Amino acid sequence: RAYLDDGNDFWAMRTLNAAAEVFPDDFTITLWQAWIQIRQGELDQARGLLSATCTAWAPDQARRALLSAMLEQQAGATSAAKAKLDQATAEKFAYAEDRAAMARMRSSVDAGFIPPLSGRLDLAAGYTSNALAGSPVDPTTLGDGAHSSVLATSAFLRFAPPLRSWIRPALDVEARGLGFSAEQGKDLSFVMLDARPEVILGGSGPRATLAYRYETLLLAGGDRYGKGPLWFFDAHRGEWELEFLRVLTVFGGAGRRTFREYGRGRFEVDGGVGTAFPLGSRVHLVTALAGRYHQARNEAWSLYGGSLLASADARLPRR
């Protein structure tokens, strides 16, 4: 172990070989030998060690399956790697470090993997020449456009119980906030809360998601009926998504959004399609086309429209 910690695989293997001569029935030694062979890319030798017949207790059997999964992954056999990883995960007993390795490996061999707990936190700061643009309410004052510094935050959390089944429940929660510092735009600051319980159908192949979404928005300013902050709207929506092997996603939703101002209340329907694909070895492109239709109680707030999004991620050279 000291040699391994020092990155000296050669002397680690020599030490293990000597130990194996003294303790030929110790399968733990065999597993360490196989691990080093996999690290060095000696896959045939590692395969021979892992296929040896032995009587090993459950944690070592789990480790044998995990190392076999790593070997198949390195050999480019993704399906075989997933099968071996499933075998390792199914073992009732395993070393704690092996459980952690299984969890890390799952996302790379299973295209349909959803981690039990995942999240994202975004923070953005900037400046706008017009805080009134894109406001959720009609500006009640006119002026120079409310030049202001801006602070935007977003926090997202998904919980998906790690059930080994073709049907999985999940819960998404999100909070988004936008704040302006200028006096004229301060009342347009808001916090939007979002909760989405969902059912995910499928696994590594095509996957469907059926969900209910609730949204509500807390506005910093008031209106003619009361002082702020006030709850400006809430929405109840049904949503669905259909994913094809992480390459293509078709999505849609419909529901009713009720505003504090009665005439704004609307039925809304939207949908679209998105895709992701590599452009060479270092650039990844994501595109989406979406459309929407809002039928409001007062026709002045009805609308229809579309959006096109394109985003490219470029991976920097190593180091």
mmCIF file of N, CA, C and O in Angstrom, residues 8-73:
data_model
loop_
_atom_site.group_PDB
_atom_site.id
_atom_site.type_symbol
_atom_site.label_atom_id
_atom_site.label_comp_id
_atom_site.label_asym_id
_atom_site.label_seq_id
_atom_site.Cartn_x
_atom_site.Cartn_y
_atom_site.Cartn_z
ATOM 1 N N ASN A 8 4.342 3.873 -7.110
ATOM 2 C CA ASN A 8 5.364 2.935 -7.566
ATOM 3 C C ASN A 8 4.716 1.568 -7.792
ATOM 4 O O ASN A 8 4.774 0.666 -6.949
ATOM 5 N N ASP A 9 4.070 1.412 -8.959
ATOM 6 C CA ASP A 9 3.377 0.165 -9.250
ATOM 7 C C ASP A 9 4.339 -1.016 -9.374
ATOM 8 O O ASP A 9 3.997 -2.150 -9.016
ATOM 9 N N PHE A 10 5.544 -0.759 -9.865
ATOM 10 C CA PHE A 10 6.496 -1.853 -10.093
ATOM 11 C C PHE A 10 6.828 -2.567 -8.778
ATOM 12 O O PHE A 10 6.723 -3.795 -8.682
ATOM 13 N N TRP A 11 7.206 -1.795 -7.754
ATOM 14 C CA TRP A 11 7.574 -2.433 -6.477
ATOM 15 C C TRP A 11 6.351 -2.906 -5.712
ATOM 16 O O TRP A 11 6.429 -3.867 -4.941
ATOM 17 N N ALA A 12 5.209 -2.261 -5.940
ATOM 18 C CA ALA A 12 3.973 -2.773 -5.329
ATOM 19 C C ALA A 12 3.670 -4.171 -5.874
ATOM 20 O O ALA A 12 3.331 -5.088 -5.120
ATOM 21 N N MET A 13 3.823 -4.359 -7.184
ATOM 22 C CA MET A 13 3.556 -5.671 -7.773
ATOM 23 C C MET A 13 4.572 -6.706 -7.308
ATOM 24 O O MET A 13 4.216 -7.854 -7.026
ATOM 25 N N ARG A 14 5.841 -6.313 -7.196
ATOM 26 C CA ARG A 14 6.850 -7.262 -6.707
ATOM 27 C C ARG A 14 6.524 -7.711 -5.291
ATOM 28 O O ARG A 14 6.666 -8.901 -4.956
ATOM 29 N N THR A 15 6.076 -6.786 -4.465
ATOM 30 C CA THR A 15 5.724 -7.130 -3.088
ATOM 31 C C THR A 15 4.523 -8.068 -3.058
ATOM 32 O O THR A 15 4.487 -9.041 -2.291
ATOM 33 N N LEU A 16 3.522 -7.793 -3.898
ATOM 34 C CA LEU A 16 2.334 -8.641 -3.955
ATOM 35 C C LEU A 16 2.675 -10.028 -4.486
ATOM 36 O O LEU A 16 2.143 -11.048 -3.996
ATOM 37 N N ASN A 17 3.535 -10.085 -5.493
ATOM 38 C CA ASN A 17 3.936 -11.398 -6.033
ATOM 39 C C ASN A 17 4.613 -12.238 -4.950
ATOM 40 O O ASN A 17 4.384 -13.454 -4.851
ATOM 41 N N ALA A 18 5.465 -11.599 -4.151
ATOM 42 C CA ALA A 18 6.126 -12.328 -3.063
ATOM 43 C C ALA A 18 5.119 -12.799 -2.024
ATOM 44 O O ALA A 18 5.197 -13.924 -1.506
ATOM 45 N N ALA A 19 4.137 -11.943 -1.725
ATOM 46 C CA ALA A 19 3.113 -12.310 -0.751
ATOM 47 C C ALA A 19 2.251 -13.456 -1.273
ATOM 48 O O ALA A 19 1.836 -14.341 -0.512
ATOM 49 N N ALA A 20 1.967 -13.441 -2.601
ATOM 50 C CA ALA A 20 1.130 -14.488 -3.170
ATOM 51 C C ALA A 20 1.795 -15.854 -3.083
ATOM 52 O O ALA A 20 1.113 -16.885 -2.980
ATOM 53 N N GLU A 21 3.125 -15.904 -3.112
ATOM 54 C CA GLU A 21 3.826 -17.177 -2.962
ATOM 55 C C GLU A 21 3.683 -17.726 -1.551
ATOM 56 O O GLU A 21 3.616 -18.936 -1.333
ATOM 57 N N VAL A 22 3.632 -16.836 -0.571
ATOM 58 C CA VAL A 22 3.500 -17.259 0.829
ATOM 59 C C VAL A 22 2.054 -17.576 1.163
ATOM 60 O O VAL A 22 1.761 -18.523 1.906
ATOM 61 N N PHE A 23 1.108 -16.781 0.591
ATOM 62 C CA PHE A 23 -0.316 -16.960 0.876
ATOM 63 C C PHE A 23 -1.073 -17.157 -0.447
ATOM 64 O O PHE A 23 -1.778 -16.253 -0.923
ATOM 65 N N PRO A 24 -0.927 -18.312 -1.081
ATOM 66 C CA PRO A 24 -1.515 -18.518 -2.407
ATOM 67 C C PRO A 24 -3.046 -18.489 -2.416
ATOM 68 O O PRO A 24 -3.640 -18.296 -3.481
ATOM 69 N N ASP A 25 -3.691 -18.706 -1.255
ATOM 70 C CA ASP A 25 -5.153 -18.739 -1.206
ATOM 71 C C ASP A 25 -5.764 -17.404 -0.786
ATOM 72 O O ASP A 25 -6.985 -17.322 -0.614
ATOM 73 N N ASP A 26 -4.939 -16.380 -0.624
ATOM 74 C CA ASP A 26 -5.458 -15.069 -0.199
ATOM 75 C C ASP A 26 -5.921 -14.297 -1.434
ATOM 76 O O ASP A 26 -5.115 -13.739 -2.177
ATOM 77 N N PHE A 27 -7.230 -14.280 -1.643
ATOM 78 C CA PHE A 27 -7.768 -13.657 -2.848
ATOM 79 C C PHE A 27 -7.645 -12.135 -2.817
ATOM 80 O O PHE A 27 -7.647 -11.490 -3.866
ATOM 81 N N THR A 28 -7.511 -11.565 -1.629
ATOM 82 C CA THR A 28 -7.308 -10.114 -1.552
ATOM 83 C C THR A 28 -6.038 -9.707 -2.285
ATOM 84 O O THR A 28 -5.998 -8.683 -2.972
ATOM 85 N N ILE A 29 -4.991 -10.513 -2.150
ATOM 86 C CA ILE A 29 -3.735 -10.241 -2.855
ATOM 87 C C ILE A 29 -3.962 -10.317 -4.362
ATOM 88 O O ILE A 29 -3.477 -9.474 -5.132
ATOM 89 N N THR A 30 -4.723 -11.331 -4.801
ATOM 90 C CA THR A 30 -5.010 -11.481 -6.232
ATOM 91 C C THR A 30 -5.727 -10.245 -6.779
ATOM 92 O O THR A 30 -5.439 -9.775 -7.885
ATOM 93 N N LEU A 31 -6.654 -9.710 -5.998
ATOM 94 C CA LEU A 31 -7.401 -8.535 -6.442
ATOM 95 C C LEU A 31 -6.490 -7.314 -6.564
ATOM 96 O O LEU A 31 -6.624 -6.522 -7.498
ATOM 97 N N TRP A 32 -5.548 -7.168 -5.613
ATOM 98 C CA TRP A 32 -4.599 -6.053 -5.715
ATOM 99 C C TRP A 32 -3.717 -6.208 -6.949
ATOM 100 O O TRP A 32 -3.409 -5.233 -7.646
ATOM 101 N N GLN A 33 -3.317 -7.439 -7.256
ATOM 102 C CA GLN A 33 -2.522 -7.673 -8.465
ATOM 103 C C GLN A 33 -3.319 -7.293 -9.717
ATOM 104 O O GLN A 33 -2.788 -6.652 -10.629
ATOM 105 N N ALA A 34 -4.586 -7.693 -9.754
ATOM 106 C CA ALA A 34 -5.426 -7.372 -10.910
ATOM 107 C C ALA A 34 -5.611 -5.865 -11.047
ATOM 108 O O ALA A 34 -5.605 -5.321 -12.160
ATOM 109 N N TRP A 35 -5.768 -5.188 -9.915
ATOM 110 C CA TRP A 35 -5.949 -3.724 -9.943
ATOM 111 C C TRP A 35 -4.740 -3.045 -10.589
ATOM 112 O O TRP A 35 -4.884 -2.156 -11.430
ATOM 113 N N ILE A 36 -3.534 -3.488 -10.218
ATOM 114 C CA ILE A 36 -2.332 -2.882 -10.787
ATOM 115 C C ILE A 36 -2.221 -3.208 -12.281
ATOM 116 O O ILE A 36 -1.851 -2.346 -13.098
ATOM 117 N N GLN A 37 -2.569 -4.433 -12.654
ATOM 118 C CA GLN A 37 -2.519 -4.791 -14.078
ATOM 119 C C GLN A 37 -3.489 -3.927 -14.884
ATOM 120 O O GLN A 37 -3.157 -3.493 -16.006
ATOM 121 N N ILE A 38 -4.670 -3.637 -14.338
ATOM 122 C CA ILE A 38 -5.628 -2.776 -15.034
ATOM 123 C C ILE A 38 -5.068 -1.363 -15.155
ATOM 124 O O ILE A 38 -5.164 -0.721 -16.205
ATOM 125 N N ARG A 39 -4.457 -0.877 -14.086
ATOM 126 C CA ARG A 39 -3.846 0.462 -14.114
ATOM 127 C C ARG A 39 -2.782 0.563 -15.203
ATOM 128 O O ARG A 39 -2.621 1.609 -15.832
ATOM 129 N N GLN A 40 -2.072 -0.531 -15.403
ATOM 130 C CA GLN A 40 -0.985 -0.527 -16.386
ATOM 131 C C GLN A 40 -1.454 -0.899 -17.784
ATOM 132 O O GLN A 40 -0.649 -0.929 -18.714
ATOM 133 N N GLY A 41 -2.740 -1.200 -17.950
ATOM 134 C CA GLY A 41 -3.262 -1.561 -19.255
ATOM 135 C C GLY A 41 -2.994 -2.993 -19.665
ATOM 136 O O GLY A 41 -3.196 -3.347 -20.831
ATOM 137 N N GLU A 42 -2.550 -3.831 -18.730
ATOM 138 C CA GLU A 42 -2.302 -5.248 -19.020
ATOM 139 C C GLU A 42 -3.613 -6.007 -18.802
ATOM 140 O O GLU A 42 -3.796 -6.721 -17.813
ATOM 141 N N LEU A 43 -4.545 -5.850 -19.743
ATOM 142 C CA LEU A 43 -5.902 -6.344 -19.528
ATOM 143 C C LEU A 43 -5.996 -7.860 -19.578
ATOM 144 O O LEU A 43 -6.787 -8.457 -18.828
ATOM 145 N N ASP A 44 -5.235 -8.513 -20.432
ATOM 146 C CA ASP A 44 -5.305 -9.980 -20.507
ATOM 147 C C ASP A 44 -4.828 -10.608 -19.199
ATOM 148 O O ASP A 44 -5.448 -11.562 -18.696
ATOM 149 N N GLN A 45 -3.729 -10.091 -18.643
ATOM 150 C CA GLN A 45 -3.236 -10.624 -17.377
ATOM 151 C C GLN A 45 -4.247 -10.375 -16.257
ATOM 152 O O GLN A 45 -4.482 -11.252 -15.416
ATOM 153 N N ALA A 46 -4.845 -9.178 -16.260
ATOM 154 C CA ALA A 46 -5.843 -8.873 -15.236
ATOM 155 C C ALA A 46 -7.060 -9.774 -15.372
ATOM 156 O O ALA A 46 -7.613 -10.254 -14.367
ATOM 157 N N ARG A 47 -7.462 -10.050 -16.614
ATOM 158 C CA ARG A 47 -8.628 -10.915 -16.830
ATOM 159 C C ARG A 47 -8.355 -12.318 -16.295
ATOM 160 O O ARG A 47 -9.235 -12.961 -15.709
ATOM 161 N N GLY A 48 -7.138 -12.802 -16.510
ATOM 162 C CA GLY A 48 -6.791 -14.119 -15.991
ATOM 163 C C GLY A 48 -6.837 -14.174 -14.471
ATOM 164 O O GLY A 48 -7.323 -15.148 -13.882
ATOM 165 N N LEU A 49 -6.341 -13.128 -13.811
ATOM 166 C CA LEU A 49 -6.373 -13.093 -12.345
ATOM 167 C C LEU A 49 -7.810 -13.046 -11.830
ATOM 168 O O LEU A 49 -8.152 -13.735 -10.851
ATOM 169 N N LEU A 50 -8.659 -12.260 -12.459
ATOM 170 C CA LEU A 50 -10.031 -12.092 -11.975
ATOM 171 C C LEU A 50 -10.899 -13.309 -12.253
ATOM 172 O O LEU A 50 -11.938 -13.489 -11.602
ATOM 173 N N SER A 51 -10.505 -14.146 -13.214
ATOM 174 C CA SER A 51 -11.291 -15.341 -13.526
ATOM 175 C C SER A 51 -10.856 -16.547 -12.701
ATOM 176 O O SER A 51 -11.421 -17.639 -12.857
ATOM 177 N N ALA A 52 -9.883 -16.364 -11.824
ATOM 178 C CA ALA A 52 -9.395 -17.481 -11.011
ATOM 179 C C ALA A 52 -10.493 -17.981 -10.082
ATOM 180 O O ALA A 52 -11.278 -17.201 -9.533
ATOM 181 N N THR A 53 -10.545 -19.302 -9.903
ATOM 182 C CA THR A 53 -11.508 -19.914 -8.984
ATOM 183 C C THR A 53 -11.016 -19.747 -7.559
ATOM 184 O O THR A 53 -9.856 -20.023 -7.254
ATOM 185 N N CYS A 54 -11.906 -19.283 -6.695
ATOM 186 C CA CYS A 54 -11.483 -19.069 -5.315
ATOM 187 C C CYS A 54 -12.707 -19.032 -4.414
ATOM 188 O O CYS A 54 -13.838 -18.883 -4.857
ATOM 189 N N THR A 55 -12.450 -19.168 -3.136
ATOM 190 C CA THR A 55 -13.487 -19.002 -2.122
ATOM 191 C C THR A 55 -13.226 -17.670 -1.443
ATOM 192 O O THR A 55 -12.261 -17.520 -0.680
ATOM 193 N N ALA A 56 -14.040 -16.687 -1.753
ATOM 194 C CA ALA A 56 -13.838 -15.335 -1.222
ATOM 195 C C ALA A 56 -15.105 -14.866 -0.526
ATOM 196 O O ALA A 56 -16.213 -15.231 -0.925
ATOM 197 N N TRP A 57 -14.942 -14.083 0.509
ATOM 198 C CA TRP A 57 -16.124 -13.570 1.203
ATOM 199 C C TRP A 57 -16.739 -12.423 0.387
ATOM 200 O O TRP A 57 -16.142 -11.913 -0.558
ATOM 201 N N ALA A 58 -17.958 -12.030 0.760
ATOM 202 C CA ALA A 58 -18.785 -11.156 -0.080
ATOM 203 C C ALA A 58 -18.102 -9.856 -0.502
ATOM 204 O O ALA A 58 -18.176 -9.490 -1.683
ATOM 205 N N PRO A 59 -17.439 -9.110 0.400
ATOM 206 C CA PRO A 59 -16.810 -7.862 -0.054
ATOM 207 C C PRO A 59 -15.768 -8.076 -1.148
ATOM 208 O O PRO A 59 -15.630 -7.245 -2.056
ATOM 209 N N ASP A 60 -15.038 -9.201 -1.092
ATOM 210 C CA ASP A 60 -14.065 -9.473 -2.146
ATOM 211 C C ASP A 60 -14.750 -9.867 -3.449
ATOM 212 O O ASP A 60 -14.252 -9.554 -4.540
ATOM 213 N N GLN A 61 -15.900 -10.534 -3.359
ATOM 214 C CA GLN A 61 -16.654 -10.835 -4.569
ATOM 215 C C GLN A 61 -17.156 -9.552 -5.225
ATOM 216 O O GLN A 61 -17.145 -9.415 -6.458
ATOM 217 N N ALA A 62 -17.594 -8.597 -4.405
ATOM 218 C CA ALA A 62 -18.030 -7.296 -4.939
ATOM 219 C C ALA A 62 -16.858 -6.580 -5.597
ATOM 220 O O ALA A 62 -17.005 -5.973 -6.663
ATOM 221 N N ARG A 63 -15.673 -6.681 -4.965
ATOM 222 C CA ARG A 63 -14.500 -6.020 -5.544
ATOM 223 C C ARG A 63 -14.086 -6.687 -6.845
ATOM 224 O O ARG A 63 -13.680 -6.005 -7.797
ATOM 225 N N ARG A 64 -14.196 -8.026 -6.917
ATOM 226 C CA ARG A 64 -13.880 -8.730 -8.162
ATOM 227 C C ARG A 64 -14.787 -8.227 -9.304
ATOM 228 O O ARG A 64 -14.326 -7.935 -10.402
ATOM 229 N N ALA A 65 -16.089 -8.093 -9.019
ATOM 230 C CA ALA A 65 -17.026 -7.615 -10.045
ATOM 231 C C ALA A 65 -16.725 -6.173 -10.432
ATOM 232 O O ALA A 65 -16.807 -5.801 -11.615
ATOM 233 N N LEU A 66 -16.362 -5.341 -9.457
ATOM 234 C CA LEU A 66 -16.034 -3.944 -9.741
ATOM 235 C C LEU A 66 -14.792 -3.845 -10.621
ATOM 236 O O LEU A 66 -14.773 -3.097 -11.613
ATOM 237 N N LEU A 67 -13.745 -4.610 -10.284
ATOM 238 C CA LEU A 67 -12.538 -4.584 -11.103
ATOM 239 C C LEU A 67 -12.812 -5.128 -12.500
ATOM 240 O O LEU A 67 -12.260 -4.633 -13.496
ATOM 241 N N SER A 68 -13.688 -6.131 -12.595
ATOM 242 C CA SER A 68 -14.056 -6.655 -13.911
ATOM 243 C C SER A 68 -14.770 -5.587 -14.726
ATOM 244 O O SER A 68 -14.568 -5.472 -15.943
ATOM 245 N N ALA A 69 -15.608 -4.778 -14.064
ATOM 246 C CA ALA A 69 -16.295 -3.682 -14.752
ATOM 247 C C ALA A 69 -15.292 -2.649 -15.250
ATOM 248 O O ALA A 69 -15.396 -2.154 -16.383
ATOM 249 N N MET A 70 -14.299 -2.335 -14.417
ATOM 250 C CA MET A 70 -13.272 -1.384 -14.827
ATOM 251 C C MET A 70 -12.477 -1.921 -16.011
ATOM 252 O O MET A 70 -12.134 -1.179 -16.940
ATOM 253 N N LEU A 71 -12.191 -3.230 -15.970
ATOM 254 C CA LEU A 71 -11.442 -3.848 -17.058
ATOM 255 C C LEU A 71 -12.234 -3.759 -18.366
ATOM 256 O O LEU A 71 -11.681 -3.381 -19.412
ATOM 257 N N GLU A 72 -13.527 -4.111 -18.325
ATOM 258 C CA GLU A 72 -14.343 -4.076 -19.538
ATOM 259 C C GLU A 72 -14.508 -2.644 -20.052
ATOM 260 O O GLU A 72 -14.524 -2.406 -21.267
ATOM 261 N N GLN A 73 -14.609 -1.702 -19.142
ATOM 262 C CA GLN A 73 -14.725 -0.305 -19.566
ATOM 263 C C GLN A 73 -13.454 0.137 -20.288
ATOM 264 O O GLN A 73 -13.511 0.807 -21.326
#
